[in-house]
C-alpha cells in the first residue's frame, strides 16, 4: 500500500477476531516502531509484547479503555535507567512520551499496512499493568496498543476541517475564531460492549440461588470499578456516567443470570442499546437512564 493509503486506512479498532498474530509479524511491527525518531537518538523505549492469552486477559481486566478482546497487547515503556545513564534529564520530562508516541504511530501504520487492527490505549491502571508485566521500577509505562485482526468495519471518526487546525506562519488570532465553532463530539470510545457481552456469556447458571454468582464475574466487576475510578480523574468527565452505567449493566446481567426474571433482561437490553449515546447524544443517554429507572421500579414488587 502507498503511505497515504495506509495513513487514511488506519482506524482505531475495537473488535478483533480470535485469529492469532504470528511472532514473525509481531517482530516486523516492533522493527517498524524502533525505526521511529527519538530525541538525541536515545531509543529508551522498550516494547513488551503480550501474546500469552492469560496475560492478555489479565491486562485487559485492568484496562477499562480497552475493548474488543485483542489477541495481543503491546506495552511501550521507557527505560528510565538508560536515560539516567545517558544523563538526559530533559528527555525524562519531555522526550520520552513523544518518543513512545512516534514509535506507537509507526507500529500502528505498519500494522494497518499488513491488514491488522490496533488501538492506542491510555485508560489502563498503571500500577496493575506494571505489576502484571513484572516491570522494574525503572521502567515507565507510556502507552498500550491493542492489536489483532479486525472484525467488522470500524467507524470513521470525523476530522476537524483544515481551517481549524492549519495556520500559516505567525498566529494572528485565527484560533479564537476556530474555537468559537461548535466542537466535534468525537471522543475516545472506550466501548465496553465486548466486556459486557463477556459478562453475559460467562454465566453458566440460571439457578435462582445467590451462591450461583460467578466469582470471576464479580471479581472482574470489582476490578473494573476500581480501575475506572482510578482512571477517571485524568479522563474526560463524560466517561464517568459511562463507566457507572457499564458497571450497572454488568450487575444487572449477573443478577439476571443468578435469579432470572424479565426485569434484569429488559434492563440490560435497554442499557446496551443506549449507553453509547453518552458520547453522541447526551439527551438520549439521559432518556435511557430515565427509562432504566422506571424499569427498575418493577424490582420493588418482587
Ligand atoms: C494517547 C491516546 C490514547 C487513547 N486512549 C484510548 C483508550 O483508552 N480507549 C480507546 O478506545 N481509544 C483510545 N484512543 C483512540 C482514540 O479514541 C482514537 O484515536 C480517536 O477517536 C480517533 O479515531 P481513529 O484512531 O480511528 O482515527 C487513544 C488515542 C490516543 C492517541
Coordinates of C-alpha atoms and ligand atoms in Angstrom, one line a residue:
X1 CA 0.0 0.0 0.0
X2 CA 1.1 3.6 -0.6
X3 CA 1.9 5.5 2.6
X4 CA -1.1 7.9 2.1
X5 CA -3.4 5.0 1.7
X6 CA -2.1 3.4 4.9
X7 CA -2.5 6.7 6.8
X8 CA -6.0 7.0 5.6
X9 CA -6.9 3.4 6.2
X10 CA -5.7 3.2 9.8
X11 CA -8.6 3.4 12.3
X12 CA -8.8 2.6 15.9
X13 CA -10.1 -1.0 16.0
X14 CA -12.2 -2.1 18.9
X15 CA -13.3 -5.5 17.8
X16 CA -10.9 -8.3 17.0
X17 CA -11.2 -11.9 15.7
X18 CA -9.7 -14.8 17.6
X19 CA -7.1 -15.4 14.9
X20 CA -3.6 -15.3 16.5
X21 CA -0.9 -13.0 15.2
X22 CA 2.4 -14.7 14.5
X23 CA 5.6 -13.7 16.3
X24 CA 7.2 -13.1 12.9
X25 CA 4.6 -10.4 12.2
X26 CA 4.9 -9.0 15.7
X27 CA 8.7 -8.7 15.3
X28 CA 8.1 -6.8 12.0
X29 CA 5.9 -4.4 13.8
X30 CA 8.5 -3.8 16.6
X31 CA 11.1 -3.2 13.9
X32 CA 8.9 -0.6 12.4
X33 CA 8.4 1.0 15.8
X34 CA 12.1 1.1 16.5
X35 CA 12.7 3.0 13.3
X36 CA 10.9 6.0 14.7
X37 CA 12.8 9.1 15.6
X38 CA 13.8 9.6 19.2
X39 CA 15.2 12.7 21.0
X40 CA 19.1 12.5 20.9
X41 CA 18.6 9.1 19.3
X42 CA 18.1 7.9 22.9
X43 CA 15.9 4.8 21.9
X44 CA 14.9 4.4 25.5
X45 CA 11.6 2.7 24.6
X46 CA 11.1 -0.9 25.4
X47 CA 8.3 -3.0 23.8
X48 CA 6.6 -5.6 25.9
X49 CA 4.6 -7.8 23.6
X50 CA 1.9 -9.8 25.5
X51 CA 0.6 -12.7 23.4
X52 CA 0.0 -15.1 26.2
X53 CA -3.8 -15.4 26.3
X54 CA -4.0 -15.3 30.2
X55 CA -1.6 -12.3 30.4
X56 CA -3.6 -10.5 27.7
X57 CA -6.9 -11.2 29.6
X58 CA -5.4 -10.0 32.8
X59 CA -4.1 -6.8 31.3
X60 CA -7.5 -6.3 29.6
X61 CA -9.2 -6.7 33.0
X62 CA -7.2 -3.7 34.4
X63 CA -7.7 -1.5 31.3
X64 CA -11.2 0.0 31.3
X65 CA -10.4 1.8 28.0
X66 CA -9.6 -1.4 26.1
X67 CA -12.2 -3.2 24.1
X68 CA -12.7 -5.9 21.6
X69 CA -10.8 -8.9 23.0
X70 CA -7.4 -8.4 21.2
X71 CA -5.2 -11.4 21.0
X72 CA -2.1 -9.2 21.6
X73 CA -1.4 -6.2 23.7
X74 CA 1.8 -4.2 23.3
X75 CA 3.1 -2.1 26.1
X76 CA 5.5 0.7 25.3
X77 CA 7.6 1.6 28.3
X78 CA 10.6 4.0 28.8
X79 CA 13.7 2.7 30.4
X80 CA 14.5 5.4 32.9
X81 CA 17.7 3.7 33.9
X82 CA 19.0 4.2 30.4
X83 CA 18.0 7.9 30.5
X84 CA 19.8 8.3 33.8
X85 CA 22.9 6.6 32.4
X86 CA 23.0 8.9 29.5
X87 CA 22.4 11.9 31.7
X88 CA 19.5 13.1 29.5
X89 CA 17.3 14.7 32.2
X90 CA 15.2 16.8 29.8
X91 CA 14.2 13.7 27.9
X92 CA 12.7 12.4 31.1
X93 CA 10.3 15.2 31.2
X94 CA 9.5 16.0 27.5
X95 CA 11.0 13.5 25.2
X96 CA 10.2 10.0 26.3
X97 CA 6.4 10.2 25.9
X98 CA 6.9 11.7 22.4
X99 CA 9.4 9.1 21.5
X100 CA 6.9 6.4 22.6
X101 CA 4.1 8.1 20.7
X102 CA 6.2 8.2 17.5
X103 CA 7.1 4.6 17.8
X104 CA 3.4 3.8 18.5
X105 CA 2.3 5.5 15.3
X106 CA 5.0 3.7 13.2
X107 CA 3.8 0.4 14.7
X108 CA 0.1 1.2 14.1
X109 CA 0.8 2.2 10.5
X110 CA 2.8 -0.9 9.8
X111 CA 0.0 -2.9 11.3
X112 CA -2.6 -1.2 9.1
X113 CA -0.4 -1.9 6.1
X114 CA -0.5 -5.6 7.0
X115 CA -4.2 -5.6 7.5
X116 CA -4.0 -5.7 11.3
X117 CA -6.0 -3.5 13.6
X118 CA -4.7 -1.5 16.5
X119 CA -6.0 0.9 19.2
X120 CA -3.9 3.1 21.4
X121 CA -5.0 2.7 25.0
X122 CA -4.2 5.2 27.7
X123 CA -7.1 4.2 30.0
X124 CA -5.3 1.4 31.9
X125 CA -4.3 1.1 35.5
X126 CA -0.6 1.9 35.5
X127 CA 0.3 0.1 38.7
X128 CA -1.6 -3.1 37.9
X129 CA -0.3 -3.4 34.4
X130 CA 3.2 -2.6 35.6
X131 CA 2.9 -5.5 38.1
X132 CA 1.3 -7.9 35.6
X133 CA 4.2 -7.3 33.2
X134 CA 6.7 -7.7 36.1
X135 CA 8.4 -4.4 35.2
X136 CA 11.1 -2.9 37.4
X137 CA 10.5 0.5 38.9
X138 CA 12.9 2.0 36.4
X139 CA 10.5 1.1 33.6
X140 CA 7.8 3.8 33.0
X141 CA 4.7 2.7 31.0
X142 CA 3.8 5.1 28.3
X143 CA 1.0 3.5 26.3
X144 CA -0.7 0.2 25.5
X145 CA -1.6 -0.8 22.0
X146 CA -4.2 -3.5 21.4
X147 CA -3.6 -5.5 18.3
X148 CA -5.2 -8.2 16.2
X149 CA -7.1 -9.0 13.1
X150 CA -10.1 -6.6 12.8
X151 CA -13.6 -7.9 12.8
X152 CA -16.2 -5.8 11.1
X153 CA -15.8 -2.3 9.8
X154 CA -14.7 0.4 12.2
X155 CA -16.4 3.7 12.4
X156 CA -14.7 6.7 10.8
X157 CA -14.4 9.5 13.3
X158 CA -14.7 12.9 11.7
X159 CA -11.6 15.1 11.5
X160 CA -11.7 18.9 12.1
X161 CA -11.7 21.0 8.9
X162 CA -8.3 22.3 7.9
X163 CA -9.1 25.9 8.7
X164 CA -9.5 25.0 12.3
X165 CA -6.1 23.3 12.6
X166 CA -3.8 24.7 9.9
X167 CA -2.2 28.1 10.4
X168 CA 0.3 29.6 8.0
X169 CA 3.2 31.4 9.6
X170 CA 2.7 33.6 12.7
X171 CA -0.5 33.2 14.6
X172 CA -2.9 36.1 14.1
X173 CA -5.8 35.1 16.3
X174 CA -7.4 32.7 13.8
X175 CA -7.5 30.1 16.6
X176 CA -10.1 32.2 18.5
X177 CA -12.4 32.1 15.5
X178 CA -12.0 28.4 15.2
X179 CA -12.6 27.9 18.9
X180 CA -16.0 29.7 18.6
X181 CA -17.2 26.9 16.3
X182 CA -19.1 24.1 17.8
X183 CA -16.6 21.4 18.9
X184 CA -17.0 18.0 17.5
X185 CA -18.4 15.3 19.6
X186 CA -15.8 12.8 18.6
X187 CA -14.0 11.3 21.6
X188 CA -12.3 8.2 22.7
X189 CA -14.8 5.5 22.6
X190 CA -13.9 3.1 25.3
X191 CA -16.8 1.0 24.1
X192 CA -17.1 -1.7 26.7
X193 CA -19.9 -3.7 24.9
X194 CA -17.5 -6.5 24.4
X195 CA -16.7 -6.7 28.1
X196 CA -20.4 -6.6 28.9
X197 CA -21.0 -9.4 26.4
X198 CA -18.3 -11.4 28.2
X199 CA -20.2 -10.9 31.4
X200 CA -23.4 -12.2 29.8
X201 CA -21.9 -15.2 28.2
X202 CA -19.7 -16.3 31.1
X203 CA -22.5 -17.1 33.4
X204 CA -23.4 -20.7 33.3
X205 CA -26.1 -21.0 35.9
X206 CA -29.6 -19.7 35.6
X207 CA -30.4 -21.2 39.0
X208 CA -32.2 -18.8 41.3
X209 CA -29.7 -19.0 44.2
X210 CA -27.2 -16.4 45.2
X211 CA -24.4 -18.9 45.6
X212 CA -24.5 -19.3 41.8
X213 CA -23.0 -15.8 41.4
X214 CA -19.9 -16.4 39.4
X215 CA -16.9 -15.3 41.5
X216 CA -14.8 -14.4 38.4
X217 CA -17.5 -12.1 37.1
X218 CA -17.8 -10.4 40.4
X219 CA -14.1 -10.0 40.7
X220 CA -14.0 -8.6 37.1
X221 CA -16.7 -6.1 38.1
X222 CA -14.8 -5.1 41.2
X223 CA -11.6 -4.6 39.2
X224 CA -13.5 -2.7 36.5
X225 CA -15.0 -0.3 39.1
X226 CA -11.6 0.2 40.9
X227 CA -9.7 0.8 37.6
X228 CA -12.5 3.1 36.3
X229 CA -12.5 5.2 39.5
X230 CA -8.6 5.4 39.3
X231 CA -8.7 6.4 35.6
X232 CA -11.5 8.9 35.8
X233 CA -9.6 11.9 37.4
X234 CA -7.5 12.2 34.3
X235 CA -10.2 11.4 31.8
X236 CA -13.0 13.4 30.2
X237 CA -15.9 14.0 32.6
X238 CA -18.3 12.2 30.3
X239 CA -16.6 8.9 30.9
X240 CA -17.9 8.9 34.5
X241 CA -21.5 8.1 33.7
X242 CA -20.4 5.7 31.0
X243 CA -18.3 3.7 33.4
X244 CA -21.1 3.8 36.0
X245 CA -23.8 2.6 33.6
X246 CA -21.4 -0.1 32.3
X247 CA -21.0 -1.4 35.9
X248 CA -24.8 -1.3 36.3
X249 CA -25.1 -3.3 33.1
X250 CA -22.8 -6.0 34.3
X251 CA -24.5 -6.2 37.7
X252 CA -27.9 -6.4 36.0
X253 CA -26.6 -9.2 33.8
X254 CA -25.2 -11.1 36.9
X255 CA -28.5 -10.7 38.8
X256 CA -30.4 -11.9 35.8
X257 CA -28.2 -14.9 35.4
X258 CA -28.5 -15.8 39.1
X259 CA -32.2 -15.0 39.8
X260 CA -33.8 -14.9 36.3
X261 CA -36.8 -12.7 35.7
X262 CA -37.6 -10.4 32.9
X263 CA -36.7 -7.1 34.5
X264 CA -32.9 -7.7 34.5
X265 CA -33.0 -8.8 30.9
X266 CA -35.0 -5.7 29.9
X267 CA -32.6 -3.5 31.9
X268 CA -29.5 -5.0 30.2
X269 CA -31.1 -4.6 26.7
X270 CA -32.1 -1.0 27.5
X271 CA -28.6 -0.1 28.7
X272 CA -26.8 -1.9 25.9
X273 CA -28.9 0.0 23.3
X274 CA -28.5 3.4 25.0
X275 CA -25.1 3.6 26.7
X276 CA -23.2 4.6 23.6
X277 CA -25.4 7.7 23.4
X278 CA -23.3 9.2 26.3
X279 CA -20.8 10.2 23.6
X280 CA -23.1 11.2 20.8
X281 CA -26.5 12.1 22.2
X282 CA -26.3 13.2 25.9
X283 CA -30.1 13.8 25.9
X284 CA -30.8 10.4 24.6
X285 CA -28.5 9.0 27.2
X286 CA -30.4 10.7 30.0
X287 CA -33.7 9.5 28.5
X288 CA -32.3 6.0 28.6
X289 CA -31.3 6.4 32.2
X290 CA -34.9 7.6 33.0
X291 CA -36.4 4.6 31.3
X292 CA -34.0 2.3 33.1
X293 CA -35.0 3.9 36.4
X294 CA -38.7 3.4 35.5
X295 CA -38.0 -0.2 34.6
X296 CA -36.1 -0.7 37.8
X297 CA -39.3 0.2 39.8
X298 CA -40.6 -3.3 38.8
X299 CA -37.9 -4.8 41.0
X300 CA -39.7 -3.3 44.1
X301 CA -42.7 -5.6 43.5
X302 CA -40.5 -8.7 43.8
Ligands
LIG1 C1 -2.9 8.9 23.5 C2 -4.2 8.2 23.1 C3 -4.9 7.5 24.0 C4 -6.1 6.8 23.6 N1 -6.7 6.0 24.5 C5 -7.8 5.3 24.1 C6 -8.4 4.4 25.1 O1 -8.1 4.3 26.2 N2 -9.5 3.7 24.6 C7 -9.9 3.8 23.3 O2 -10.9 3.1 23.0 N3 -9.3 4.6 22.4 C8 -8.3 5.3 22.8 N4 -7.6 6.1 21.9 C9 -8.0 6.1 20.4 C10 -8.8 7.4 20.1 O3 -10.1 7.4 20.6 C11 -8.9 7.5 18.5 O4 -7.6 7.6 18.0 C12 -9.7 8.7 18.1 O5 -11.0 8.6 18.4 C13 -9.7 8.8 16.5 O6 -10.1 7.7 15.9 P1 -9.2 6.9 14.9 O7 -7.9 6.4 15.6 O8 -10.0 5.8 14.3 O9 -8.8 7.9 13.8 C14 -6.5 6.8 22.2 C15 -5.7 7.5 21.3 C16 -4.6 8.2 21.7 C17 -3.7 8.9 20.7

